[in-house]
Short mmCIF file of C-alpha atoms in Angstrom, two decimals:
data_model
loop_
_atom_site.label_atom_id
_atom_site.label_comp_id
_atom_site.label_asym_id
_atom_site.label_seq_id
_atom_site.Cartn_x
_atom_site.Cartn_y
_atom_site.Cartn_z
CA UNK A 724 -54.84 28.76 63.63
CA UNK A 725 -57.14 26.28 63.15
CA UNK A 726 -55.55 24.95 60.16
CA UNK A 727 -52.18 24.93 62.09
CA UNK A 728 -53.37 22.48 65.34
CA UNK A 729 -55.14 20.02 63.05
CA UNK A 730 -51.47 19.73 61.84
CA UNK A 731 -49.58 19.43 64.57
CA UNK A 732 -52.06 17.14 66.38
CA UNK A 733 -49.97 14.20 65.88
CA UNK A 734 -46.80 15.57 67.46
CA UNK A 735 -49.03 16.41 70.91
CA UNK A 736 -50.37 12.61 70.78
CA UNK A 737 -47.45 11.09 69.96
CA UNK A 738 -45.15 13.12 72.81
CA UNK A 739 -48.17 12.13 75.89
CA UNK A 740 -47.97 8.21 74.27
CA UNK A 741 -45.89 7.01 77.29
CA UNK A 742 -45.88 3.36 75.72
CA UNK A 743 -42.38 3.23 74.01
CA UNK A 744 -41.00 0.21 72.08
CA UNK A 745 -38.44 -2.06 75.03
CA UNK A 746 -35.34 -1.63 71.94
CA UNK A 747 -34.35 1.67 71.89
CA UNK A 748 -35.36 2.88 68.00
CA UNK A 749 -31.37 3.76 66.25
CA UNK A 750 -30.44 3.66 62.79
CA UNK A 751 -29.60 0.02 62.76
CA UNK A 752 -32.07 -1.24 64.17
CA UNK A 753 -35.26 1.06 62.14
CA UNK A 754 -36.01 -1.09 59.38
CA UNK A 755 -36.54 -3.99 61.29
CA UNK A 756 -38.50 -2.21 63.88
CA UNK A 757 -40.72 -1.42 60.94
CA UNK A 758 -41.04 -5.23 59.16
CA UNK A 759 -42.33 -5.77 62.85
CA UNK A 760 -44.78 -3.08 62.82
CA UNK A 761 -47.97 -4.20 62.09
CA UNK A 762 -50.57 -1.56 63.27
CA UNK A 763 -50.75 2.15 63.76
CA UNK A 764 -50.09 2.22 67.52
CA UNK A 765 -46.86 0.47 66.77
CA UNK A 766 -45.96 2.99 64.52
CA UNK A 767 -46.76 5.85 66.57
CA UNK A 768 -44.38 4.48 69.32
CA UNK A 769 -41.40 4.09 66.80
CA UNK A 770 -42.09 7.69 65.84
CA UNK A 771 -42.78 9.26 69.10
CA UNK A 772 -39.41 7.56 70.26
CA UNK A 773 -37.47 8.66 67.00
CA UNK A 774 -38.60 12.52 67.86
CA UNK A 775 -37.60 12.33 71.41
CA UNK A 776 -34.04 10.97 70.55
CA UNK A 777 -33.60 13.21 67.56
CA UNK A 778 -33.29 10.23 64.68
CA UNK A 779 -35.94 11.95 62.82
CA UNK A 780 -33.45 14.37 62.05
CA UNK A 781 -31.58 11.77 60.10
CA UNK A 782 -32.17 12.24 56.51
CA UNK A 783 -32.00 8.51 55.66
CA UNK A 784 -33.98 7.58 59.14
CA UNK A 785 -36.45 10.00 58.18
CA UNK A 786 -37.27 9.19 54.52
CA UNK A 787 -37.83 5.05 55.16
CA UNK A 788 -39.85 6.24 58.13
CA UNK A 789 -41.78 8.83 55.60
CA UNK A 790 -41.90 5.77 52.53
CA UNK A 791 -43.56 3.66 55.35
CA UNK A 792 -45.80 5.32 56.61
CA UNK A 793 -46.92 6.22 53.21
CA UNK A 794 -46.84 2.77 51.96
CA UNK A 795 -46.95 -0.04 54.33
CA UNK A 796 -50.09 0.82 56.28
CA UNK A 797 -53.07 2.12 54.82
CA UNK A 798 -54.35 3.02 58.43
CA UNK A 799 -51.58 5.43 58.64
CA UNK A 800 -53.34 9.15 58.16
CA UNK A 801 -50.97 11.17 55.60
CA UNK A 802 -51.02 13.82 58.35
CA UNK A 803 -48.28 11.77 60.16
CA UNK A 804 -46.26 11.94 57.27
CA UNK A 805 -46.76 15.44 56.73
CA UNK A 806 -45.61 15.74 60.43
CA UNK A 807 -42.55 13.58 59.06
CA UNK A 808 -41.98 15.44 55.64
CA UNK A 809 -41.91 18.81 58.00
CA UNK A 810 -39.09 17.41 59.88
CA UNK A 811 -36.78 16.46 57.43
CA UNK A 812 -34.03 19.61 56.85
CA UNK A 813 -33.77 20.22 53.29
CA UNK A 814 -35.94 17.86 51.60
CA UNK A 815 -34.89 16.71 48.23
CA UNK A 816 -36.93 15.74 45.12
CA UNK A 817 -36.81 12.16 45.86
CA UNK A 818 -38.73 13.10 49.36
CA UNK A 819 -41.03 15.47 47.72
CA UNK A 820 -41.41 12.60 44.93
CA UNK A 821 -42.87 10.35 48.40
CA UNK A 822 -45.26 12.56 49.41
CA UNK A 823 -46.76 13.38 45.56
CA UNK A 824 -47.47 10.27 45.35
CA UNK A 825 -48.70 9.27 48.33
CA UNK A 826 -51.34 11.88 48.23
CA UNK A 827 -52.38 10.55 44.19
CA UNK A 828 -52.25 6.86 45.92
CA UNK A 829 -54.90 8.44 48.59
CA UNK A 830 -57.04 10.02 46.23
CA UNK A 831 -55.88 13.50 47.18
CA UNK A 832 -54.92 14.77 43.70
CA UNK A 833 -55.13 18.25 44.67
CA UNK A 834 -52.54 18.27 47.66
CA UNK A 835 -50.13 16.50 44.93
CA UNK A 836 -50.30 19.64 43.14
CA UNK A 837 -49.85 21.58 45.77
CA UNK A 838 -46.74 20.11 46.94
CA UNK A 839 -45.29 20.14 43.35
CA UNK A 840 -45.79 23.85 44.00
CA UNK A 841 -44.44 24.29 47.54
CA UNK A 842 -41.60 22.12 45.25
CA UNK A 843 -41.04 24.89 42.57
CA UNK A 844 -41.36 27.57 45.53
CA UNK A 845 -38.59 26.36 47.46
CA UNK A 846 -36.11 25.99 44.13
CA UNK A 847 -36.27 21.86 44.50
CA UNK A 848 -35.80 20.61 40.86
CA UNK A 849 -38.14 18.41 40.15
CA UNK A 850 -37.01 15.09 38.36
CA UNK A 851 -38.02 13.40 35.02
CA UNK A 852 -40.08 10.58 37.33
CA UNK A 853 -42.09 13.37 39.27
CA UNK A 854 -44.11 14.02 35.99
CA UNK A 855 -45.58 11.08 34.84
CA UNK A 856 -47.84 11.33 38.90
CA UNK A 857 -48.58 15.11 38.22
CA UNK A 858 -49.92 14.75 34.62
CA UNK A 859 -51.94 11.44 36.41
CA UNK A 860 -53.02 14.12 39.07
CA UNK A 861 -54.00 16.72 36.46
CA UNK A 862 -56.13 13.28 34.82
CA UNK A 863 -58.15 12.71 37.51
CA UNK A 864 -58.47 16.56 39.10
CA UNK A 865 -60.46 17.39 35.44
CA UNK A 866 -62.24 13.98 35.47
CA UNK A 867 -64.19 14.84 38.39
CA UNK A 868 -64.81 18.40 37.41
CA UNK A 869 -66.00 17.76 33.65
CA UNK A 870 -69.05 15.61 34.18
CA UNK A 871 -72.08 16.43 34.04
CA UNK A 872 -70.51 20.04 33.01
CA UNK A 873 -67.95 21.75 31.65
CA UNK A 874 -64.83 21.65 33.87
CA UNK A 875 -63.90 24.73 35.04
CA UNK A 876 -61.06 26.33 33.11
CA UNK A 877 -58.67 26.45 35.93
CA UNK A 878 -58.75 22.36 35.85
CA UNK A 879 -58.98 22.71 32.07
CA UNK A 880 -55.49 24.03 31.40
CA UNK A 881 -53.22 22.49 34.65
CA UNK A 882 -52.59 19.26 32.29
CA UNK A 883 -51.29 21.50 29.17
CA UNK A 884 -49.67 23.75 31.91
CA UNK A 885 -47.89 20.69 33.56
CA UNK A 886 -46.90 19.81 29.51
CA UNK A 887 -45.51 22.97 28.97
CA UNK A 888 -42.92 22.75 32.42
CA UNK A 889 -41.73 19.37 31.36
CA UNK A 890 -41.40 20.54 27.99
CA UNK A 891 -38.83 23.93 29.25
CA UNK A 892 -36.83 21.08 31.84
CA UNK A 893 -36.31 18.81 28.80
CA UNK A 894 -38.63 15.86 30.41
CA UNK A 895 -41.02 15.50 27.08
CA UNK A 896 -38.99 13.56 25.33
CA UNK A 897 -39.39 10.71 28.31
CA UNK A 898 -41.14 7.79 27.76
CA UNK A 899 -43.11 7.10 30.72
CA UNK A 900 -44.31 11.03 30.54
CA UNK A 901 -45.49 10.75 27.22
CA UNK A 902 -47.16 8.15 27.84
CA UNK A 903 -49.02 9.97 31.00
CA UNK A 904 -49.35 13.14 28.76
CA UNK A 905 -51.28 10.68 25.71
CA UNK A 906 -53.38 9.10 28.74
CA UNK A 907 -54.77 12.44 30.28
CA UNK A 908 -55.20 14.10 26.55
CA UNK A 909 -56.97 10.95 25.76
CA UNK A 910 -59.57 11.26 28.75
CA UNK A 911 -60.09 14.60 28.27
CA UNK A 912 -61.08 14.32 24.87
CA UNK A 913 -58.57 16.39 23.34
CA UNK A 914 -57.67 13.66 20.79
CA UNK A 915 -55.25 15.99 18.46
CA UNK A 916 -53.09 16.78 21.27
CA UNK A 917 -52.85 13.30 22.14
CA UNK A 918 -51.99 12.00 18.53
CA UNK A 919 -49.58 15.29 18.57
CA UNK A 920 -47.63 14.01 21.36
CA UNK A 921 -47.20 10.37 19.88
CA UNK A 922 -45.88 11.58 16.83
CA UNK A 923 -43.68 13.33 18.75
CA UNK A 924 -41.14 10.74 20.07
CA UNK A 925 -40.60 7.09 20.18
CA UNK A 926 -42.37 4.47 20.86
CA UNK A 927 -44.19 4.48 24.28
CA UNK A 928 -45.60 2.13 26.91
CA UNK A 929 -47.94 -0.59 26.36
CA UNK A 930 -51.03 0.72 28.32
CA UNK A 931 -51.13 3.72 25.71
CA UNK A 932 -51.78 1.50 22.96
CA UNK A 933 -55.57 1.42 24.34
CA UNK A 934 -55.99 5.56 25.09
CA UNK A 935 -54.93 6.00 21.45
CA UNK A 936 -56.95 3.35 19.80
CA UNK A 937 -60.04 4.89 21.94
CA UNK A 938 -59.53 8.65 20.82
CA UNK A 939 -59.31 7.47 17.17
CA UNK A 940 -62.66 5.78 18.04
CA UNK A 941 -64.07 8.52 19.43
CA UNK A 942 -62.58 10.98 16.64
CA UNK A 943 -64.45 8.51 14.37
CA UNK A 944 -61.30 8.05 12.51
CA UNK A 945 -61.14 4.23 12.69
CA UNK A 946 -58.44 4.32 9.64
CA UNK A 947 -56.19 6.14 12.35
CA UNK A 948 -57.05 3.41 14.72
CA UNK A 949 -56.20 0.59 12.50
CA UNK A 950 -52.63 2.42 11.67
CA UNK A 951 -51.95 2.14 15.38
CA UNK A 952 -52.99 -0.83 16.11
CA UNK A 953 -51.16 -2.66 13.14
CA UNK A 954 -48.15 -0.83 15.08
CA UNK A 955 -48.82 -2.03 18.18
CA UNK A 956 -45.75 -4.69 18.89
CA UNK A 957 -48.05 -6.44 21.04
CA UNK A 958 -51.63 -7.18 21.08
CA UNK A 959 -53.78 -8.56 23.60
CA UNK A 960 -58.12 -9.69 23.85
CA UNK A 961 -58.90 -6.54 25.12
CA UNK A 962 -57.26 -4.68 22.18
CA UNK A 963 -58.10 -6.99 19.17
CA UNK A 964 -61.91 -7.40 20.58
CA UNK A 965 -62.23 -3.22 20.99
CA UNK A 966 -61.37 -3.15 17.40
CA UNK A 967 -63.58 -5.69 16.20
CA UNK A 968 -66.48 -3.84 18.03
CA UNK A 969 -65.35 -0.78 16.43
CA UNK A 970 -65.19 -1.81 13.37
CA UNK A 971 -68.66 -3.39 13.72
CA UNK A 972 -70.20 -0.18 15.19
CA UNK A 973 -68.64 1.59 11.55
CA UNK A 974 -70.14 -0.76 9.15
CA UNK A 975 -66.59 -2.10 8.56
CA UNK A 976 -67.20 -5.01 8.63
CA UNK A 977 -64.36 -6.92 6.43
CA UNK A 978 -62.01 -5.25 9.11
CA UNK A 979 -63.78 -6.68 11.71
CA UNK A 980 -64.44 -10.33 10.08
CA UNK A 981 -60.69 -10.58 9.20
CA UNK A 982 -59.63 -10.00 12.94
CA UNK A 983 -62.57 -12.58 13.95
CA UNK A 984 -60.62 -15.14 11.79
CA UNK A 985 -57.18 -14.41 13.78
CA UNK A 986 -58.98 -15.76 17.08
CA UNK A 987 -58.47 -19.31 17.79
CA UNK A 988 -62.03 -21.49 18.19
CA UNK A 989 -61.23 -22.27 22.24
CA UNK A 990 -60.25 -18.45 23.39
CA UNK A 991 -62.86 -18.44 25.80
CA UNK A 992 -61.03 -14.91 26.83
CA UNK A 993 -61.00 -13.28 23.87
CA UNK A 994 -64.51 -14.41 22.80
CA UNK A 995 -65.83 -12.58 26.41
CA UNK A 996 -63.92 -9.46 25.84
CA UNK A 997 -65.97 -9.38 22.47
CA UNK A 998 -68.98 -9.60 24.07
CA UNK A 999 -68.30 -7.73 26.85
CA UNK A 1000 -67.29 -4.86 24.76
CA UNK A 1001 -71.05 -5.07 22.81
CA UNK A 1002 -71.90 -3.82 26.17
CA UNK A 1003 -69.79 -0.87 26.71
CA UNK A 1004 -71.45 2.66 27.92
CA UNK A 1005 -72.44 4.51 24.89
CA UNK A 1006 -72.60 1.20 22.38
CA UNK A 1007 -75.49 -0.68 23.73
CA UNK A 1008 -74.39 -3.35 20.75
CA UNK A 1009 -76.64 -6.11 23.07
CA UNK A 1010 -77.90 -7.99 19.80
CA UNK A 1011 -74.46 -8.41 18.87
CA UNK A 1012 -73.55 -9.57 21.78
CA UNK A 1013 -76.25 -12.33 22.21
CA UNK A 1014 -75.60 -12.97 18.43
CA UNK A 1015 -72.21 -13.70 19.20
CA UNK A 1016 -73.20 -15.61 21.83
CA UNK A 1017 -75.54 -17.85 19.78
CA UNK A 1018 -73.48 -18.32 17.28
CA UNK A 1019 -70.34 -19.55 19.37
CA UNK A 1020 -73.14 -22.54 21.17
CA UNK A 1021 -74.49 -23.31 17.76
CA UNK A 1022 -71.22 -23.45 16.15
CA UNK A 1023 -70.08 -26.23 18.91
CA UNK A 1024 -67.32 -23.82 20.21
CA UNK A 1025 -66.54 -24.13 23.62
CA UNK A 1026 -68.61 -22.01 26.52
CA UNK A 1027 -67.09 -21.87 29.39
CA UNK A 1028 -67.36 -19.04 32.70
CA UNK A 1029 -65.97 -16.19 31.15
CA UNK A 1030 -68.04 -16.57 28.36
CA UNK A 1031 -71.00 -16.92 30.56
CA UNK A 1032 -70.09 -14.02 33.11
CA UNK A 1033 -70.13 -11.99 29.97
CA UNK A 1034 -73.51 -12.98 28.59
CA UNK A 1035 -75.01 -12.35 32.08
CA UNK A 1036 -73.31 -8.73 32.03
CA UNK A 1037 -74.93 -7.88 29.14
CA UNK A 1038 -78.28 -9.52 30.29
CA UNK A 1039 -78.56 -7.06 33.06
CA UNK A 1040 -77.63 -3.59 31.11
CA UNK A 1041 -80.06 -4.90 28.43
CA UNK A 1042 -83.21 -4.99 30.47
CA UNK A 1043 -85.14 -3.09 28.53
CA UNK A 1044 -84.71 -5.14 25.43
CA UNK A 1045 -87.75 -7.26 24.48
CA UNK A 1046 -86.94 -11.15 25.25
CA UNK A 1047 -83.73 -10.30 27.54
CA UNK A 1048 -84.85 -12.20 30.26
CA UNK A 1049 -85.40 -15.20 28.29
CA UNK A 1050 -81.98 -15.12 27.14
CA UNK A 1051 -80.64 -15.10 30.84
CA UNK A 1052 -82.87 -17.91 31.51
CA UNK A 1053 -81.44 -19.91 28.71
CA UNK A 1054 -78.24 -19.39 29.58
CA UNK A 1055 -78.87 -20.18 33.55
CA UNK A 1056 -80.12 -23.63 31.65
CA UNK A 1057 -76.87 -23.72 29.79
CA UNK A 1058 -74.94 -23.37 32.58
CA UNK A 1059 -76.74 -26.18 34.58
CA UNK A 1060 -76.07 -28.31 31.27
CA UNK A 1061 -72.77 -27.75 31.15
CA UNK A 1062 -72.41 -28.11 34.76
CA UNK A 1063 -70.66 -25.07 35.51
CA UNK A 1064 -72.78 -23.64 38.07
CA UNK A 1065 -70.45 -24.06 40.99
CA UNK A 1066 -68.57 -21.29 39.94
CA UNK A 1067 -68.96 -17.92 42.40
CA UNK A 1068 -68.32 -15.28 39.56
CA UNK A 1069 -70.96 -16.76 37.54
CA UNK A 1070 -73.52 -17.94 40.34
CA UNK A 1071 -73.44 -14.24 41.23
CA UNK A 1072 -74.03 -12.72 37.85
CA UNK A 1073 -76.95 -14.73 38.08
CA UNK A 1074 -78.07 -13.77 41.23
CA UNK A 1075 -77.65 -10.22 39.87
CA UNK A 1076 -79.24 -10.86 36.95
CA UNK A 1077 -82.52 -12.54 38.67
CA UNK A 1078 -82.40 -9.81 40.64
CA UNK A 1079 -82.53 -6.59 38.55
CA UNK A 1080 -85.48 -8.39 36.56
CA UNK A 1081 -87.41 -8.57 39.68
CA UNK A 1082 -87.53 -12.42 40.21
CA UNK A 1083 -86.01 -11.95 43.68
CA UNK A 1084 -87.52 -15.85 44.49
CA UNK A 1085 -85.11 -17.32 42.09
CA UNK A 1086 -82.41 -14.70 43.26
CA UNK A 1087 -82.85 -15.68 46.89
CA UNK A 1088 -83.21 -19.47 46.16
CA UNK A 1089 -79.28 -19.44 44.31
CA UNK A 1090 -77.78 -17.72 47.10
CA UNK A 1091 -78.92 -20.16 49.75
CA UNK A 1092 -79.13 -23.33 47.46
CA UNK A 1093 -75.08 -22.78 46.63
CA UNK A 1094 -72.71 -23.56 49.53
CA UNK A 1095 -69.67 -22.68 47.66
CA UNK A 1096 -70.68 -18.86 47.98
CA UNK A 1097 -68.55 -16.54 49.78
CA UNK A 1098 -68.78 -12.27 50.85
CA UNK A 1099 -69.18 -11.14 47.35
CA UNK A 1100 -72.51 -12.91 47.05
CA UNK A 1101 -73.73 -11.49 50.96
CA UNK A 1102 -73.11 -7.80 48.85
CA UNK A 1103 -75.43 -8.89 45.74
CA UNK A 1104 -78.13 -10.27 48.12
CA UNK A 1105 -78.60 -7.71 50.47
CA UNK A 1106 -78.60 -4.89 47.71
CA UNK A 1107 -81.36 -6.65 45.72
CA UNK A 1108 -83.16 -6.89 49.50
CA UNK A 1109 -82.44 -3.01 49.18
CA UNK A 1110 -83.46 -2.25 45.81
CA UNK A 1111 -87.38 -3.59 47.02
CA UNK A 1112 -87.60 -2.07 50.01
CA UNK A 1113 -86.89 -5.36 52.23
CA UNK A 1114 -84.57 -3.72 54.90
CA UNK A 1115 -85.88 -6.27 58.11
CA UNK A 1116 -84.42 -8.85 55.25
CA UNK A 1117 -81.53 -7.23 54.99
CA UNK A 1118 -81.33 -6.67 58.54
CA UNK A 1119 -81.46 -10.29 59.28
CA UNK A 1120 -78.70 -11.09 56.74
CA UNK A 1121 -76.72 -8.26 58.67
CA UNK A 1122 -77.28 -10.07 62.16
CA UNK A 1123 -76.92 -13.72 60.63
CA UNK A 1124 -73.41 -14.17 61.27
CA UNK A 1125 -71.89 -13.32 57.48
CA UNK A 1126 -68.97 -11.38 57.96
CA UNK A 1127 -69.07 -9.56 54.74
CA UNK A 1128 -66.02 -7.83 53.08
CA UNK A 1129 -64.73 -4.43 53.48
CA UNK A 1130 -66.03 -3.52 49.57
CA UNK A 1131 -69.24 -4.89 50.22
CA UNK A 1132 -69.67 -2.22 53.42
CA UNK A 1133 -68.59 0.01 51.65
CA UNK A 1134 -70.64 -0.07 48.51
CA UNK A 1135 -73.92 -1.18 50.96
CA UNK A 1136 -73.67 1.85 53.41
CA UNK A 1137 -72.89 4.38 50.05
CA UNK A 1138 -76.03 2.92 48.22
CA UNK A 1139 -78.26 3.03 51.88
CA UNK A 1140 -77.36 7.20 52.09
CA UNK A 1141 -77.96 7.94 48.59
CA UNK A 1142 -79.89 5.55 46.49
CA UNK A 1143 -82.63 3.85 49.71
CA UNK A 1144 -82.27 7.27 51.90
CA UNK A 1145 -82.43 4.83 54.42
CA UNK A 1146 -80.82 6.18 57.09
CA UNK A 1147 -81.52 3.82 60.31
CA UNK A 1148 -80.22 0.61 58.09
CA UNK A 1149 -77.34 2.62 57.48
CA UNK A 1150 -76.48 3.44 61.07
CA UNK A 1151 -77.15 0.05 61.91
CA UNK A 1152 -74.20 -0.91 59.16
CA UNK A 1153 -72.36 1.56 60.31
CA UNK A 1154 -72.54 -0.11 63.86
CA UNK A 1155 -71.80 -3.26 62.50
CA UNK A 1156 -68.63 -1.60 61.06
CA UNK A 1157 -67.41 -0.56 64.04
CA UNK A 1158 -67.95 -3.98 66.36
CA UNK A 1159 -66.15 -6.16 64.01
CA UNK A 1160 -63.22 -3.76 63.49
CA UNK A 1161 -63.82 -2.31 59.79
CA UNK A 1162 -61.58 0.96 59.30
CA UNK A 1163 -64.67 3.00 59.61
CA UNK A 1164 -63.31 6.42 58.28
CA UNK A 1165 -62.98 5.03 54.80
CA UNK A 1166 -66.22 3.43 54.79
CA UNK A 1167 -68.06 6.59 55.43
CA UNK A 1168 -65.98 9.11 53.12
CA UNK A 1169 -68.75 7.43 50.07
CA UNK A 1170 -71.58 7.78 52.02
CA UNK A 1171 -71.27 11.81 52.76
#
């Protein structure tokens, strides 16, 4: 019962909303009605009015109202369009399709599921496009069930399970849900079921190219690797420098030397993928990557942000390596030489990097020297005030008139309830939040 008035809640505020829209809400004049609509009240009165005159029941009136409010606003709570879907009289695929994928968009991977179920129950067929968001669903249900344990079987079979149904409706041999099917094998570590399914068929999307190359990897079966990536019919940085790190982590290092030659001198962006990929979790390659990074200055090749931003990411993962910090202070010098500093990317990273060696001084002197700084750098300087206990600093900072972006609430007030347990600097975000019209809700979900 209880279950059933959360529900319906909607309906019973929509129906005592006595603020209706001047136009009276028809079929012809809908979509324009909704290019107008900018908040959620809006919205509410388009739908109260469209329930009241019966439009809802108007398959086509109903599904761009459902697609909206699914799409359009992110303030728009997927229990209105449940309230919509529940209206519409014989929903089709295409409808279900709306509401699968609003709930993976949302982060509710479970209710996708569910409704792909509620699908099958009420003999809907489902369509060759409503597989490739399942199989993404099944992805990310066992990615938050398999770490730091073993995921339960129940999440452990509903990707093979979901294989198997597109397999009996004749869907398998699609492209876009073998490529889905490679992805979720791929980050679930079942690397033979992946390279099973790309033998399979033809040739798939681009963005399996990398899930492949990265099972090989982790298979340590780098010859497999190289045989897809020679077959890849288009490669990028980020694909060429993973398989030079590779390579490098394998003692192959011919492989790796011959793809170094194949990168022109002034690819600033492929030389920072290289480095950057030194630094991935589980390599720890940071001597390669400050090699690299040595080598590329002493060689007279050209250093530019990227490069830079990439050094400084490694500098603060590698703070435990002997002479770190003297690297990032060399290559603060650099960038003062070079007279790059005014970039914000960069002028963060260093603010970051000052920070997590404990030289908050020099961290606090960049952020109020610069005046080209904007709400990313507030986030970096009030975390470092976190991470040593200064909460009157950060405080101030709060109160000083920065009007800091939604991410950086977000991540603060998460990192204030779990990492400082410090709960009154939280509320006092939180308040903050709330005066100066943050969507609230979404802030807190991180912070429970």
């Amino acid at each position: 019962m209880v279950q059933s008035k959360h529900i319906f809640s909607p309906l019973r505020l929509l129906l005592n909303n006595k603020s209706v829209p001047k136009t009276a809400i028809n079929l012809s004049v809908l979509k324009s009605s909704l290019l107008r609509c900018q908040v959620l009240k809006e919205f509410k009165q388009i739908l109260s009015q469209m329930i009241l005159n019966g439009l809802i029941k108007n398959k086509f009136a109903a599904k761009t109202l459902l697609k909206f409010s699914t799409g359009s606003l992110a303030s728009i709570d997927l229990s209105y369009s449940f309230k919509i879907f529940n209206l519409i009289d014989n929903p089709d695929a295409s409808i279900y399709n709306i509401m699968i994928i609003a709930y993976l968009r949302r982060n509710y991977p479970h209710r996708a599921i569910h409704f792909f179920k509620l699908m099958l129950s009420r003999n809907v067929r489902p369509k060759v496009y409503t597989y490739p968001f399942l199989i993404e669903a099944c992805a990310i249900r066992l990615s938050w069930h398999e770490w730091p344990f073993k995921p339960e079987r129940p999440f452990k079979i509903e990707g093979p399970q979901m294989h198997s149904h597109a397999v009996k409706l004749g869907f398998d041999s699609d492209v876009h849900v073998r490529s889905t099917l490679i992805d979720m094998y791929a980050d679930s570590d079942e690397g033979f079921d992946a390279l099973n399914v790309f033998e399979e068929g033809p040739m798939m999307s681009s963005f399996v190219w990398y899930s492949l190359l990265y099972t090989c990897s982790v298979m340590g079966r780098m010859k497999k690797a190289e045989y897809f990536y020679n077959l890849m019919p288009e490669k990028d940085a980020i694909t060429s420098s993973f398989m030079i790190v590779q390579f490098m982590r394998c003692g192959m290092w011919e492989e790796a030397d011959k793809l170094i030659s194949d990168i022109p001198e002034n690819d600033t962006a492929h030389w920072s993928e290289i480095i950057y990929g030194f630094c991935a979790p589980g390599l720890d390659m940071y001597e390669h990557a400050f090699n690299v990074f040595i080598e590329m200055h002493g060689d007279g090749m050209t250093i530019d942000e990227l490069v830079v931003e990439a050094v400084l990411h490694c500098c603060r993962k590698s703070i435990f390596i002997p002479d770190c910090m003297e690297m990032g202070k060399l290559t603060h010098c650099l960038v003062m030489k070079i007279g790059i500093e005014s970039d914000v990317e960069l002028q963060n990273g260093l603010i970051g990097m000052y920070s997590v060696y404990g030289e908050r001084l020099y961290a606090q002197n960049l952020f109020y020297a610069a005046c080209w700084l904007h709400q990313s750098s507030w986030s970096f300087v009030i975390r470092m005030y976190l991470r040593y206990d200064l909460f009157k600093n950060a405080r101030e900072m709060l109160h000083s008139g920065i009007r800091p972006g939604k991410m950086s609430l977000d991540r603060i007030i998460t990192d204030l309830a779990i990492d400082f347990a410090a709960w009154d600097l939280r509320n006092c975000v939180y308040s903050y939040s709330i005066k100066n019209g943050y969507n609230v809700r979404m802030l807190m979900q991180g912070a429970r």
